[in-house]
Amino acid sequence: MSCLRLIFLLWACLLYACGEEDGPGPLKPGEVHFAQSATQVTLSLGERRAVIDKPTARLMIEDHGRILVTALPPQLVTGTTSNGINAAGAAVPFLVDGKVRGAQLGVTDNDATHQWTVEFISDRAIASRLRPAASATVDRIVTSLAVTSTEHFYGLTERMVDAPGAAISDRNASEVAPREIGSLDRRGQTITMEITPTLGLYTPFFHSSAGYGVFVEGTMPGRYDIAKADAERVTLNFEFNRRTGEHSLVFFAGNYTQVLNEYYTRTGRPFVPPAWGFLHWRWRDEHAIGSAMLDGVAMNAQVVEDITMYEKLGIPAGSYEFDRPWTSGTTDRGQDGFASFTFDPERFPNSAAMIQSLKRRGSHVFVFGAPWALGDNAVDAERFGYYAPRNDILIDYTNPAAVSWWKSRVQTLIDQGIDGIKLDRAELQPTSTELLNMPNRATDIFTDGRNGREMTNAYAVDYARVHYDAFHERVGDNFLHYLRAGYAGSQRYAVFWGGDITGRNSLGLGLGTDLGLRSALQALAHVSFMGFPVWGTDTGGYYQFTDREVFARWLEFSAICPIMEIGGGGSHAPWDMPSDPTYDDELIRIYRRYTTLHHQLAASMHTWSLQARDSGRPPVRPLLFDFPDDAAVADLWDEFIVGDDIIAAPLWKSGARTREVYLPQGTWTNFWNGGERFVGPATLTIDAPLDRLPLFVREGAAPPIQPGALP
């Protein structure tokens, strides 16, 4: 054996030993075939191949003889200097347990030779890992993918568009002041991969209509150019992690469902709540101080109002959430209402009886949570050093002692009868006015050695994991946490809601707008591709809406989402509307009808979500998943397949009483009058009065909802 080959094999063993936490997964159907010529290295497994062109160091991913994508040689950026990889040397097989998994090569730029490994990690997944020679000096790695001018790209962010700027208000322009922007296809966009409020779901993972997906491993911030600067290039520009010394891309081959399944294999299977979690949720942004009697006990008057009005109006009970401020105690750090883990006795007198009254009526109970040690909790956090670097609010969840302490505090909620937590504010940002205190600098070193650049995206994952573990240790799977911010891997620990989408044209101010609802539809379409299958929004928008039609149409949309939550600023109640009439009989009927419809779907939604966990296919998804070869659905973001056989076409425009609906191949019947039959593909104009969500059922199917069973 040559000295060079021995060095490469020793390095392979070291790399494998220090690799991903879960280690390489099993391969099927068997060992990878390795072949090499003077100009090419080929790795084959079944019908898929990774081909390395040695003179140029290009990597081609092939499936059934077709090139899916070509990764061009990466650029290593240090300051203003960029060195491009320009050649690859001889390859040696990368072995695991004596079997070939891939190839290792030395690749050169003008100054140095770097280590490059390409390996199969499953029969549909190929990882490309680069370890620069002088990793301590590399700032960024830029990789371009050669794509066709006709490809479509999906995923990456929950946001409609990304408009990065110095101010958070710029970056969140599509949510702060909703506009008619965005699409399902991300082509032509630039996207910053760095979690910011409030539509905070991100993952460095996209799908291509050409039959592949690409995932950037790790949590370093980055930026995508999705064929904007060049119609035949997708560019991934990521900060380099000097601590690990490695930059890794994973290519997945397959259709959208298969790619999601591979992504879950790499990052974790989604958390699926108990069946009761799919019933609708009721909440208020703030319960006013004041009491009323219920079950012979004085309780918060607005809780009593919600319970009694539901009973009076025949609205089914689901879950109930107590948002901030709900706790006792005070804080001097600008975040009122989360200073302890006990109910404020002034705002919520007789809280134990209140929780029991809700539970007797079938509700499960949630409370607001945040990664903050404030008030009573600040005493221990300061004494024992549990805070994140340069911060006196955020907890360092990489500190085992802090984690043990916080879990014990969180578990006191279980003893009070709490069934889950709204895990808010996970964006490593204490408040919108304290950006300078964000521990997101490279010099901010957390307890486990990760720095603030890594933790910018990782913090949300750790936050979710700690709270998941706290409940799972005590109650098994019988709980539900939900997050607004998440990154690759967060799906293992919670479900998600769509942040502070608004029903008004400037946050909680200004006139009513229907564009927030439009954003919500598009967000559901995006997250379907991102690996967050159980999702919903604040029905009507987070802030008090002013347009009753927005509330009506949002109720209809939320009814077919996996999560239906109703609440936010103001009452968000049809018996206490911000518009005339205040007691709105028509809205009461719509509210009752669509919460009932959602409850009829709940058991099936639970089953479909379990199937999503195991197979990748989301329970509610754009038509593209089921009809990938239909060009009419390549950018269709406002129609959804629900389960197996239902197409939903929500309306979002105020004043609209018809909408255009596209029906794909097959025979479909109108849910509301089963005698109306349509053969697709076809584009129809459908009547949609204010109380009617257009629904179509595949002919011959037996849907879990029936119009005759709806009030």
XYZ file of C-alpha atoms in Angstrom:
711
model
C 0.000 0.000 0.000
C 1.390 3.409 -0.952
C 2.105 5.990 1.726
C -0.458 8.366 0.175
C -3.159 5.699 0.207
C -2.400 4.854 3.845
C -2.678 8.523 4.832
C -6.051 8.799 3.103
C -7.373 5.651 4.777
C -6.231 6.823 8.219
C -7.931 10.160 7.587
C -11.101 8.321 6.528
C -11.238 6.482 9.827
C -10.690 9.701 11.759
C -13.350 11.530 9.772
C -15.858 8.744 10.330
C -15.134 8.617 14.059
C -15.664 12.370 14.383
C -18.612 12.619 12.028
C -22.316 13.336 12.515
C -23.813 12.603 15.918
C -26.035 9.821 14.620
C -23.327 8.261 12.439
C -23.809 6.993 8.904
C -27.105 5.275 8.291
C -27.644 1.873 6.674
C -27.231 1.521 2.955
C -29.529 -0.383 0.679
C -29.454 -2.434 -1.413
C -25.728 -2.995 -0.827
C -22.167 -1.836 -1.089
C -21.249 1.179 -3.166
C -19.328 0.431 -6.352
C -16.155 2.502 -6.733
C -14.451 3.065 -10.101
C -11.721 5.436 -11.203
C -10.057 6.484 -14.444
C -7.525 9.162 -15.251
C -10.274 11.785 -15.508
C -13.228 10.509 -13.510
C -14.314 8.918 -10.253
C -17.642 7.100 -10.216
C -19.642 5.947 -7.190
C -22.657 3.790 -7.972
C -25.460 2.411 -5.829
C -28.407 0.936 -7.684
C -29.593 3.428 -10.282
C -27.868 6.420 -8.723
C -24.343 7.683 -9.269
C -22.020 10.390 -8.065
C -19.520 11.291 -10.761
C -16.477 13.441 -9.990
C -14.696 15.055 -12.900
C -11.070 15.229 -11.702
C -9.720 17.926 -14.063
C -12.442 20.389 -12.934
C -13.515 18.985 -9.519
C -17.163 19.078 -10.600
C -19.617 16.719 -8.902
C -22.542 15.347 -10.908
C -25.476 13.560 -9.267
C -27.198 11.106 -11.596
C -30.349 9.024 -11.364
C -31.257 6.350 -13.914
C -28.681 7.717 -16.326
C -29.902 11.316 -16.097
C -27.848 14.133 -14.581
C -29.996 15.716 -11.861
C -27.623 18.491 -10.851
C -23.974 19.479 -11.152
C -22.128 21.071 -8.244
C -19.417 23.364 -9.526
C -16.085 23.591 -7.658
C -16.539 25.604 -4.453
C -14.928 28.938 -3.710
C -13.091 29.384 -0.396
C -13.418 32.977 0.744
C -11.111 34.656 3.236
C -11.799 38.349 3.655
C -11.864 39.737 0.142
C -9.831 36.862 -1.307
C -11.549 33.980 -3.063
C -9.755 30.807 -4.138
C -11.615 28.360 -6.321
C -11.028 24.620 -6.310
C -9.577 23.815 -9.717
C -8.677 20.118 -9.766
C -9.031 16.832 -7.916
C -6.308 14.279 -7.447
C -6.445 10.513 -7.262
C -9.275 9.054 -5.172
C -9.239 6.303 -2.581
C -12.319 4.446 -1.375
C -13.975 5.702 1.799
C -14.652 2.632 3.947
C -17.111 2.064 6.775
C -17.078 -1.314 8.514
C -14.947 -2.590 5.668
C -17.452 -1.575 3.013
C -17.084 1.144 0.431
C -19.252 4.159 1.167
C -17.657 6.708 -1.126
C -14.395 8.295 -2.195
C -11.806 10.620 -0.736
C -9.736 12.998 -2.782
C -7.318 15.832 -2.455
C -8.582 18.941 -4.241
C -6.409 21.930 -5.001
C -6.746 25.647 -5.448
C -3.901 27.976 -6.281
C -2.421 27.755 -2.792
C -3.286 24.511 -1.024
C -4.622 20.971 -1.129
C -7.880 20.282 0.713
C -9.639 17.091 1.760
C -12.876 16.160 0.017
C -15.140 13.206 0.752
C -18.115 12.144 -1.355
C -20.162 9.296 0.069
C -23.532 7.589 -0.164
C -25.336 7.867 3.162
C -28.391 6.040 1.810
C -29.458 4.765 -1.588
C -31.014 8.213 -2.270
C -28.632 10.512 -0.387
C -25.088 11.565 -1.268
C -22.982 13.782 1.002
C -20.187 16.041 -0.213
C -17.868 17.172 2.616
C -15.009 19.618 2.231
C -12.299 20.116 4.876
C -10.096 23.064 3.894
C -6.382 22.803 4.609
C -6.230 26.106 6.486
C -9.710 25.984 7.956
C -8.899 28.507 10.679
C -8.651 31.238 8.064
C -11.671 30.461 5.869
C -14.644 32.803 6.291
C -17.166 31.467 3.756
C -17.664 28.693 1.247
C -19.587 29.479 -1.926
C -20.957 26.645 -4.048
C -22.809 27.075 -7.323
C -25.112 24.455 -8.781
C -25.614 24.277 -12.524
C -29.367 24.076 -13.108
C -31.630 24.370 -16.112
C -33.498 27.545 -16.954
C -36.815 25.714 -16.588
C -36.341 24.233 -13.087
C -38.570 25.255 -10.198
C -37.357 25.432 -6.582
C -39.310 25.010 -3.357
C -38.760 25.337 0.380
C -36.130 27.245 2.414
C -38.332 29.690 4.370
C -41.862 30.161 5.617
C -41.603 33.791 4.462
C -43.218 35.016 1.264
C -40.005 36.694 0.174
C -36.789 37.641 1.889
C -35.839 41.296 1.802
C -32.686 41.427 3.925
C -31.749 44.826 5.236
C -30.317 46.519 8.262
C -33.698 46.753 9.984
C -35.880 43.863 11.060
C -38.837 45.825 9.657
C -37.225 45.625 6.212
C -36.548 41.930 6.445
C -40.093 41.254 7.548
C -41.701 43.548 4.993
C -44.096 40.879 3.770
C -45.474 40.411 7.288
C -45.252 43.855 8.878
C -47.137 45.471 5.995
C -48.506 42.630 3.857
C -48.128 42.974 0.115
C -49.218 40.940 -2.860
C -45.823 39.332 -3.339
C -44.174 35.937 -3.321
C -44.853 32.616 -4.985
C -44.542 28.894 -4.410
C -41.541 28.702 -6.747
C -38.526 30.445 -5.167
C -36.779 30.973 -8.526
C -35.560 34.533 -8.922
C -35.259 35.180 -5.171
C -32.340 35.744 -2.842
C -32.872 34.278 0.612
C -30.935 34.804 3.822
C -30.688 31.647 5.916
C -30.728 33.250 9.362
C -33.682 33.047 11.748
C -35.432 36.353 12.417
C -38.950 37.074 13.737
C -41.764 36.546 13.129
C -42.362 34.019 10.349
C -39.438 32.160 11.822
C -39.300 28.778 10.086
C -36.114 28.274 8.102
C -34.227 25.292 6.800
C -31.196 25.207 4.472
C -32.970 22.700 2.289
C -34.723 23.041 -1.053
C -36.407 20.841 -3.623
C -35.972 21.026 -7.374
C -38.577 20.056 -9.938
C -35.751 18.124 -11.630
C -36.059 15.393 -8.997
C -33.574 16.237 -6.271
C -33.135 18.189 -3.051
C -30.113 19.883 -1.470
C -29.460 20.276 2.255
C -26.627 22.270 3.841
C -25.683 20.497 7.062
C -24.929 22.508 10.176
C -26.392 25.764 11.460
C -24.115 28.488 10.106
C -25.964 31.414 8.473
C -25.908 31.628 4.711
C -27.461 33.138 1.651
C -29.073 31.646 -1.442
C -29.301 33.100 -4.912
C -32.030 31.027 -6.527
C -31.231 31.542 -10.209
C -31.614 35.300 -9.837
C -28.186 36.578 -10.899
C -27.888 33.744 -13.420
C -30.896 31.747 -14.664
C -28.731 28.606 -14.796
C -27.064 28.875 -11.384
C -28.205 28.399 -7.821
C -25.557 29.767 -5.461
C -25.137 28.764 -1.815
C -22.975 31.222 0.109
C -22.467 30.058 3.712
C -20.328 31.128 6.607
C -17.674 28.508 7.306
C -17.658 26.767 10.669
C -14.058 26.977 11.832
C -14.843 24.941 14.950
C -15.797 21.808 12.996
C -13.510 22.592 10.054
C -15.996 21.099 7.607
C -18.629 22.217 5.101
C -21.169 19.599 4.040
C -23.864 19.387 1.370
C -26.267 16.474 1.053
C -28.010 15.729 -2.240
C -31.269 13.759 -2.159
C -32.701 12.042 -5.246
C -36.412 11.401 -5.731
C -39.804 13.022 -5.885
C -40.916 15.603 -3.317
C -42.163 13.008 -0.836
C -39.075 10.811 -1.196
C -36.770 13.794 -0.754
C -38.610 14.822 2.426
C -38.328 11.283 3.720
C -34.564 11.348 3.173
C -34.326 14.756 4.823
C -36.144 13.374 7.887
C -33.754 10.446 7.995
C -30.942 12.976 8.238
C -32.511 15.541 10.588
C -35.170 13.657 12.565
C -38.755 12.488 12.153
C -41.435 15.088 12.902
C -43.165 15.223 16.245
C -46.823 14.255 15.913
C -49.081 15.404 18.753
C -51.752 13.208 20.332
C -55.072 13.029 18.519
C -56.533 15.685 20.846
C -53.945 18.150 19.567
C -55.721 18.268 16.210
C -58.874 19.719 17.740
C -59.033 23.490 17.409
C -57.386 25.855 19.906
C -58.822 29.002 21.478
C -56.642 31.760 22.962
C -56.421 35.469 23.731
C -53.299 37.600 23.495
C -54.074 39.035 26.917
C -56.823 38.238 29.407
C -58.046 41.414 31.093
C -58.169 41.547 34.867
C -61.680 40.942 36.172
C -63.689 38.006 37.476
C -66.959 36.205 36.934
C -68.532 33.101 38.428
C -68.406 29.666 36.852
C -69.086 26.333 38.506
C -69.567 28.242 41.756
C -66.072 29.754 41.683
C -64.764 33.206 40.736
C -62.516 33.033 37.673
C -61.138 35.327 35.002
C -64.162 36.874 33.314
C -62.903 36.428 29.752
C -62.183 32.739 30.335
C -65.706 32.393 31.703
C -67.030 34.247 28.661
C -65.255 31.900 26.253
C -66.469 28.782 28.045
C -70.070 29.912 28.398
C -70.376 31.344 24.885
C -69.029 28.121 23.381
C -71.667 26.195 25.304
C -74.435 28.635 24.410
C -73.560 28.691 20.701
C -72.857 24.971 20.306
C -69.181 25.408 19.432
C -67.096 22.310 20.207
C -64.393 22.558 22.878
C -60.795 21.991 21.857
C -57.707 23.335 23.627
C -57.258 26.630 25.478
C -54.067 28.714 25.728
C -53.082 31.339 28.296
C -50.719 33.808 26.720
C -48.454 36.409 28.245
C -49.036 37.893 30.797
C -50.250 34.871 32.734
C -47.685 34.453 35.511
C -47.149 36.077 38.868
C -44.008 38.008 39.779
C -42.298 41.070 38.374
C -39.284 41.708 36.193
C -37.044 44.698 35.628
C -35.850 43.587 32.191
C -38.569 44.695 29.852
C -40.468 41.414 29.523
C -43.555 41.479 31.717
C -45.719 38.467 32.272
C -43.215 35.619 32.393
C -41.565 35.983 35.778
C -42.496 32.614 37.326
C -44.311 29.359 36.609
C -47.470 30.125 38.585
C -50.653 31.910 37.552
C -51.070 35.544 38.559
C -53.764 35.367 41.294
C -55.094 38.828 40.447
C -55.541 38.137 36.736
C -56.475 34.478 37.177
C -58.085 33.904 40.576
C -58.667 30.267 41.536
C -56.486 29.078 38.652
C -56.633 25.418 39.694
C -60.446 25.465 39.573
C -60.309 27.349 36.261
C -58.121 24.664 34.698
C -60.430 21.951 36.004
C -63.477 23.740 34.561
C -61.803 23.743 31.149
C -60.803 20.099 31.413
C -64.275 18.985 32.490
C -65.549 20.435 29.219
C -62.983 18.562 27.139
C -60.297 21.223 26.739
C -56.567 20.703 27.061
C -54.620 23.641 28.448
C -51.505 25.408 27.129
C -49.512 28.340 28.487
C -47.041 30.787 26.965
C -43.338 30.057 27.384
C -40.098 31.738 26.376
C -36.350 31.079 26.737
C -36.156 33.749 29.412
C -35.010 33.571 33.018
C -36.810 36.576 34.497
C -38.240 37.592 37.851
C -38.053 34.674 40.287
C -36.031 32.609 37.812
C -33.401 35.323 37.347
C -32.118 34.746 40.882
C -30.791 31.258 40.089
C -29.753 32.174 36.557
C -27.550 34.987 37.840
C -26.182 33.032 40.770
C -25.148 29.984 38.769
C -24.332 31.565 35.427
C -27.119 30.077 33.329
C -27.439 32.949 30.856
C -26.254 33.001 27.252
C -23.106 35.054 26.578
C -23.480 38.842 26.890
C -27.091 38.439 27.932
C -29.221 38.663 31.063
C -32.481 37.225 29.711
C -31.805 34.243 27.431
C -30.917 30.871 28.934
C -27.883 28.963 27.652
C -29.461 25.626 26.726
C -26.026 24.169 25.930
C -25.205 24.277 29.653
C -26.178 20.896 31.199
C -26.676 22.444 34.637
C -28.949 25.153 33.209
C -30.900 22.531 31.279
C -31.435 20.372 34.365
C -32.562 23.393 36.380
C -34.894 24.696 33.684
C -36.466 21.300 33.021
C -37.338 20.993 36.690
C -38.986 24.416 36.548
C -40.908 23.549 33.380
C -42.117 20.271 34.850
C -43.993 22.152 37.569
C -46.452 23.080 34.814
C -47.377 19.418 34.423
C -48.257 19.286 38.110
C -50.633 22.217 37.555
C -52.500 20.362 34.796
C -50.817 22.031 31.814
C -50.748 19.921 28.636
C -48.234 21.867 26.575
C -46.436 25.143 25.973
C -46.554 27.824 23.312
C -42.784 28.105 22.841
C -42.471 31.679 21.685
C -39.502 33.987 21.109
C -36.848 31.436 20.068
C -35.043 33.749 17.651
C -32.065 34.502 19.952
C -33.469 38.020 20.220
C -34.635 39.121 23.682
C -36.654 42.098 22.406
C -36.920 44.073 19.210
C -35.157 46.997 20.904
C -32.207 45.013 22.248
C -30.524 43.842 19.056
C -27.099 44.725 20.429
C -27.605 42.145 23.179
C -28.161 39.248 20.796
C -25.464 36.623 21.558
C -24.929 36.027 17.843
C -21.296 37.033 17.424
C -18.414 34.683 16.681
C -16.900 35.813 19.977
C -19.989 34.736 21.959
C -18.991 31.266 23.177
C -21.701 29.077 24.663
C -21.009 26.383 27.249
C -20.636 23.534 24.753
C -18.137 25.493 22.642
C -20.462 26.617 19.879
C -20.326 30.288 19.057
C -22.996 32.877 18.383
C -22.882 32.419 14.623
C -23.707 28.717 14.965
C -26.306 29.422 17.633
C -28.168 32.001 15.527
C -29.979 29.089 13.901
C -29.265 26.347 16.448
C -30.796 28.102 19.442
C -34.373 27.420 18.354
C -33.593 23.703 18.051
C -32.009 23.463 21.496
C -34.874 25.450 23.024
C -37.428 23.039 21.561
C -35.423 19.973 22.582
C -35.127 20.974 26.245
C -38.865 21.611 26.604
C -39.713 18.428 24.700
C -37.511 16.415 27.055
C -39.009 18.068 30.135
C -42.515 16.917 29.238
C -41.584 13.635 27.563
C -39.791 12.422 30.685
C -42.971 12.872 32.709
C -45.935 12.217 30.403
C -44.539 10.296 27.439
C -46.119 11.473 24.194
C -49.275 12.901 25.763
C -48.416 16.592 25.348
C -48.072 19.267 22.686
C -45.595 22.129 22.359
C -45.751 24.591 19.490
C -43.118 26.959 18.135
C -43.037 29.920 15.794
C -39.255 29.725 15.113
C -37.475 26.615 13.932
C -34.574 25.247 11.911
C -33.591 21.891 10.485
C -34.231 19.386 13.276
C -36.808 21.450 15.177
C -39.534 19.270 13.670
C -38.513 16.466 16.077
C -39.790 18.326 19.116
C -42.913 20.368 18.395
C -45.505 21.593 15.919
C -45.586 25.127 14.543
C -47.636 28.244 14.044
C -47.058 31.045 11.559
C -45.928 33.904 13.757
C -47.486 37.352 13.814
C -49.219 37.400 10.437
C -51.513 40.399 10.490
C -55.074 41.126 9.407
C -54.295 44.857 9.192
C -52.102 46.774 6.806
C -49.448 47.805 9.345
C -48.933 45.319 12.144
C -51.840 45.932 14.540
C -52.583 49.382 13.165
C -54.215 50.791 10.088
C -57.072 49.466 8.014
C -58.034 45.855 7.595
C -56.341 43.899 4.822
C -56.838 40.544 3.186
C -53.151 40.303 2.236
C -52.184 38.755 5.565
C -54.472 35.832 4.788
C -52.862 35.609 1.366
C -49.485 35.377 3.141
C -50.819 32.617 5.393
C -51.895 30.496 2.418
C -48.503 30.913 0.839
C -46.717 30.078 4.097
C -48.581 26.756 4.337
C -47.477 25.965 0.798
C -43.856 26.767 1.682
C -43.658 24.794 4.938
C -45.038 21.705 3.203
C -41.714 21.463 1.374
C -39.608 22.412 4.399
C -40.276 19.465 6.679
C -42.727 21.129 9.096
C -45.890 19.127 8.331
C -48.046 20.093 11.346
C -48.687 23.832 11.096
C -51.337 26.541 11.480
C -51.815 30.295 11.928
C -53.507 32.793 14.200
C -56.950 32.784 12.601
C -57.857 36.323 11.639
C -54.259 37.425 12.134
C -52.288 37.955 15.318
C -53.495 41.515 15.806
C -57.104 42.617 16.110
C -58.543 42.454 12.625
C -61.104 44.968 11.364
C -62.495 43.183 8.281
C -65.125 40.574 9.160
C -64.703 38.877 5.780
C -61.003 38.314 6.491
C -62.009 36.542 9.707
C -64.609 34.432 7.897
C -62.261 33.348 5.115
C -59.444 32.729 7.586
C -61.716 30.427 9.613
C -62.324 28.430 6.444
C -58.610 28.238 5.645
C -57.640 27.274 9.206
C -60.219 24.502 9.220
C -58.228 22.545 6.627
C -54.813 23.237 8.185
C -53.363 20.564 10.482
C -53.537 23.113 13.323
C -56.549 25.401 13.727
C -55.972 28.084 16.335
C -58.264 31.055 16.892
C -57.089 34.036 18.871
C -54.804 37.050 19.103
C -55.293 40.710 19.880
C -58.863 41.573 20.782
C -61.438 38.900 21.368
C -61.311 37.162 17.959
C -64.848 36.059 18.778
C -67.955 36.269 16.584
C -70.022 37.406 19.568
C -67.676 40.365 20.182
C -66.668 41.619 16.749
C -64.714 44.826 16.080
C -67.171 45.579 13.277
C -70.936 45.914 13.025
C -72.829 43.943 14.060
C -70.833 43.232 17.223
C -72.886 40.095 17.850
C -72.542 38.704 14.335
C -74.993 35.882 13.678
C -73.509 35.058 10.267
C -69.964 34.884 11.672
C -71.210 32.736 14.570
C -72.580 30.224 12.053
C -69.312 30.271 10.076
C -67.218 29.938 13.240
C -69.316 26.983 14.436
C -69.402 25.328 10.999
C -65.651 25.394 10.414
C -64.532 24.468 13.922
C -66.922 21.523 13.576
C -65.493 20.652 10.148
C -61.980 20.758 11.615
C -63.054 18.452 14.441
C -64.478 16.020 11.890
C -61.067 16.033 10.197
C -59.087 15.699 13.437
C -58.784 11.913 13.665
C -57.834 11.665 10.005
C -55.417 14.598 10.321
C -53.704 12.721 13.143
C -53.416 9.627 10.956
C -52.160 11.627 7.972
C -49.570 13.326 10.174
C -48.306 9.966 11.398
C -48.019 8.936 7.761
C -46.129 12.181 7.054
C -43.696 11.336 9.827
C -43.031 7.910 8.353
C -43.165 8.627 4.615
C -42.505 12.334 4.103
C -45.820 13.239 2.467
C -47.398 16.213 4.311
C -51.014 15.868 5.488
C -51.944 19.139 3.719
C -49.851 20.094 0.713
C -49.803 21.921 -2.616
C -51.159 19.960 -5.569
C -47.614 19.678 -6.904
C -46.858 16.795 -4.527
C -49.530 14.619 -6.111
C -49.335 15.938 -9.673
C -45.636 16.723 -10.238
C -45.866 16.477 -14.018
C -48.754 18.938 -14.336
C -47.248 22.283 -15.379
C -50.396 24.097 -14.215
C -49.567 23.413 -10.551
C -45.832 24.231 -10.582
C -46.508 27.593 -8.927
C -50.009 27.008 -7.550
C -49.871 28.051 -3.889
C -53.542 28.641 -3.029
C -54.987 25.144 -3.530
C -54.203 22.160 -1.333
C -54.627 18.416 -1.185
C -56.022 17.506 2.232
C -55.225 13.927 3.124
C -55.708 11.604 0.187
C -58.755 12.704 -1.745
C -59.827 16.281 -0.939
C -58.879 19.462 -2.787
C -59.419 22.707 -0.872
C -59.366 26.079 -2.641
C -59.545 28.790 0.063
C -60.517 32.341 -0.801
C -58.535 35.259 0.571
C -59.905 38.340 -1.209
C -62.482 40.376 0.694
C -65.655 40.781 -1.314
C -65.024 37.738 -3.493
C -67.976 35.402 -3.978
C -66.437 33.265 -6.726
C -62.964 31.950 -7.376
C -61.132 30.187 -10.152
C -60.277 26.611 -9.237
C -57.939 24.276 -11.077
C -58.818 20.582 -10.866
C -56.049 18.185 -11.932
C -56.419 14.864 -13.694
C -59.186 12.703 -12.298
C -62.886 12.954 -11.608
C -63.926 15.264 -8.786
C -67.231 16.048 -7.115
C -68.264 19.228 -5.360
C -68.269 18.472 -1.624
C -71.254 20.715 -0.978
C -73.491 19.087 -3.612
C -72.194 15.659 -4.495
C -74.132 15.544 -7.750
C -71.880 18.144 -9.408
C -69.115 16.224 -11.184
C -65.999 17.521 -12.959
C -63.366 15.774 -15.047
C -59.866 17.218 -14.815
C -57.669 18.734 -15.849
C -60.019 21.682 -15.923
C -60.182 25.287 -14.746
C -63.537 26.308 -13.287
C -65.132 29.391 -11.811
C -66.863 28.260 -8.631
C -69.493 30.070 -6.588
C -68.221 30.693 -3.067
C -70.579 32.623 -0.784
C -69.028 33.910 2.431
C -69.816 30.709 4.335
C -68.500 28.357 1.638
C -64.978 26.960 1.341
C -64.631 25.332 -2.099
C -63.939 21.638 -1.539
C -63.725 18.837 -4.083
C -63.582 15.122 -3.423
C -62.039 12.486 -5.643
C -64.836 10.390 -7.114
C -65.297 7.136 -5.252
C -63.515 8.337 -2.105
C -65.114 8.360 1.339
C -63.988 11.627 2.960
C -63.955 11.965 6.757
C -66.191 15.048 6.510
C -69.805 15.153 5.388
C -71.765 18.317 4.567
C -74.898 16.958 6.188
C -73.059 16.651 9.527
C -72.057 20.322 9.584
C -74.173 22.936 11.383
